[in-house]
Amino acid sequence: MNIDDLMNASTGISPEKLAFLKAFANMPSGNNSAAMMRQLTKCQQQARKENIQFTPDEQNLLIELLTANLSPAEKAKVNQVMAILKMNQK
């Protein structure tokens, strides 16, 4: 799923969040896990500034969109980092 699919789908995501995600998806990003993680961190900081909170499902969707163009090896790295972050949040 890409951002255009998301915008056209009836996902139940608010228009404000969709606008935020679209702007985020259009930001330049690298094609590796380190660049993707920097972009994700920047997104989280901006969302906090705008008082936007994403549900776990929305966060997973965001990560899916961000990793869509990564190689399988790079996606695996991202998944490992995300698993560690989730464990640390508990």
mmCIF file of C-alpha atoms in Angstrom:
data_model
loop_
_atom_site.group_PDB
_atom_site.id
_atom_site.type_symbol
_atom_site.label_atom_id
_atom_site.label_comp_id
_atom_site.label_asym_id
_atom_site.label_seq_id
_atom_site.Cartn_x
_atom_site.Cartn_y
_atom_site.Cartn_z
ATOM 1 C CA MET A 1 0.000 0.000 0.000
ATOM 2 C CA ASN A 2 1.308 3.447 -0.851
ATOM 3 C CA ILE A 3 0.170 6.834 0.410
ATOM 4 C CA ASP A 4 -2.240 7.349 -2.500
ATOM 5 C CA ASP A 5 -3.896 4.015 -1.721
ATOM 6 C CA LEU A 6 -4.162 5.104 1.897
ATOM 7 C CA MET A 7 -5.714 8.430 0.962
ATOM 8 C CA ASN A 8 -8.323 6.673 -1.186
ATOM 9 C CA ALA A 9 -9.097 3.869 1.269
ATOM 10 C CA SER A 10 -11.729 4.119 3.934
ATOM 11 C CA THR A 11 -9.324 3.468 6.798
ATOM 12 C CA GLY A 12 -11.071 5.563 9.428
ATOM 13 C CA ILE A 13 -7.975 7.736 9.817
ATOM 14 C CA SER A 14 -8.856 11.375 10.439
ATOM 15 C CA PRO A 15 -8.256 13.902 7.640
ATOM 16 C CA GLU A 16 -5.650 15.660 9.827
ATOM 17 C CA LYS A 17 -3.655 12.465 10.242
ATOM 18 C CA LEU A 18 -3.967 11.658 6.541
ATOM 19 C CA ALA A 19 -2.675 15.118 5.638
ATOM 20 C CA PHE A 20 0.220 14.658 8.059
ATOM 21 C CA LEU A 21 1.030 11.226 6.611
ATOM 22 C CA LYS A 22 0.867 12.519 3.045
ATOM 23 C CA ALA A 23 3.256 15.371 3.831
ATOM 24 C CA PHE A 24 5.529 12.916 5.602
ATOM 25 C CA ALA A 25 5.438 10.405 2.760
ATOM 26 C CA ASN A 26 6.467 13.119 0.307
ATOM 27 C CA MET A 27 9.582 13.983 2.302
ATOM 28 C CA PRO A 28 12.804 12.807 0.694
ATOM 29 C CA SER A 29 14.133 9.657 2.287
ATOM 30 C CA GLY A 30 17.029 7.322 1.825
ATOM 31 C CA ASN A 31 16.843 3.775 0.694
ATOM 32 C CA ASN A 32 18.270 2.185 3.815
ATOM 33 C CA SER A 33 17.092 1.412 7.316
ATOM 34 C CA ALA A 34 19.182 4.130 8.976
ATOM 35 C CA ALA A 35 17.677 6.842 6.777
ATOM 36 C CA MET A 36 14.191 5.434 7.327
ATOM 37 C CA MET A 37 14.666 5.459 11.108
ATOM 38 C CA ARG A 38 15.847 9.093 10.995
ATOM 39 C CA GLN A 39 12.760 9.973 8.989
ATOM 40 C CA LEU A 40 10.514 8.096 11.409
ATOM 41 C CA THR A 41 12.062 9.920 14.369
ATOM 42 C CA LYS A 42 11.531 13.251 12.626
ATOM 43 C CA CYS A 43 7.911 12.294 11.976
ATOM 44 C CA GLN A 44 7.354 11.409 15.626
ATOM 45 C CA GLN A 45 8.808 14.726 16.771
ATOM 46 C CA GLN A 46 6.658 16.690 14.341
ATOM 47 C CA ALA A 47 3.539 14.753 15.347
ATOM 48 C CA ARG A 48 4.189 15.607 19.013
ATOM 49 C CA LYS A 49 4.536 19.292 18.100
ATOM 50 C CA GLU A 50 1.193 19.142 16.280
ATOM 51 C CA ASN A 51 -0.393 17.093 19.082
ATOM 52 C CA ILE A 52 -1.126 14.204 16.715
ATOM 53 C CA GLN A 53 -1.161 10.732 18.218
ATOM 54 C CA PHE A 54 -1.200 7.575 16.148
ATOM 55 C CA THR A 55 -2.741 4.303 17.251
ATOM 56 C CA PRO A 56 -0.554 1.176 17.124
ATOM 57 C CA ASP A 57 -2.292 0.138 13.888
ATOM 58 C CA GLU A 58 -1.626 3.560 12.360
ATOM 59 C CA GLN A 59 2.008 3.348 13.470
ATOM 60 C CA ASN A 60 2.332 -0.054 11.798
ATOM 61 C CA LEU A 61 0.821 1.378 8.623
ATOM 62 C CA LEU A 62 3.272 4.269 8.713
ATOM 63 C CA ILE A 63 6.184 1.862 9.020
ATOM 64 C CA GLU A 64 4.771 -0.238 6.177
ATOM 65 C CA LEU A 65 4.659 2.846 3.971
ATOM 66 C CA LEU A 66 8.188 3.851 4.932
ATOM 67 C CA THR A 67 9.698 0.447 4.320
ATOM 68 C CA ALA A 68 7.916 -0.228 1.037
ATOM 69 C CA ASN A 69 11.006 0.543 -1.054
ATOM 70 C CA LEU A 70 13.613 -1.044 1.199
ATOM 71 C CA SER A 71 15.358 -4.295 0.377
ATOM 72 C CA PRO A 72 14.335 -7.377 2.369
ATOM 73 C CA ALA A 73 17.576 -7.119 4.376
ATOM 74 C CA GLU A 74 16.927 -3.458 5.225
ATOM 75 C CA LYS A 75 13.313 -4.266 6.182
ATOM 76 C CA ALA A 76 14.600 -6.971 8.508
ATOM 77 C CA LYS A 77 16.874 -4.409 10.205
ATOM 78 C CA VAL A 78 13.939 -2.049 10.688
ATOM 79 C CA ASN A 79 11.806 -4.858 12.112
ATOM 80 C CA GLN A 80 14.570 -5.731 14.580
ATOM 81 C CA VAL A 81 14.856 -2.134 15.762
ATOM 82 C CA MET A 82 11.087 -1.812 16.091
ATOM 83 C CA ALA A 83 10.918 -5.037 18.130
ATOM 84 C CA ILE A 84 13.578 -3.708 20.488
ATOM 85 C CA LEU A 85 11.731 -0.409 20.847
ATOM 86 C CA LYS A 86 8.477 -2.200 21.647
ATOM 87 C CA MET A 87 10.194 -4.319 24.291
ATOM 88 C CA ASN A 88 11.675 -1.210 25.896
ATOM 89 C CA GLN A 89 8.266 0.463 26.078
ATOM 90 C CA LYS A 90 6.852 -2.278 28.289
#
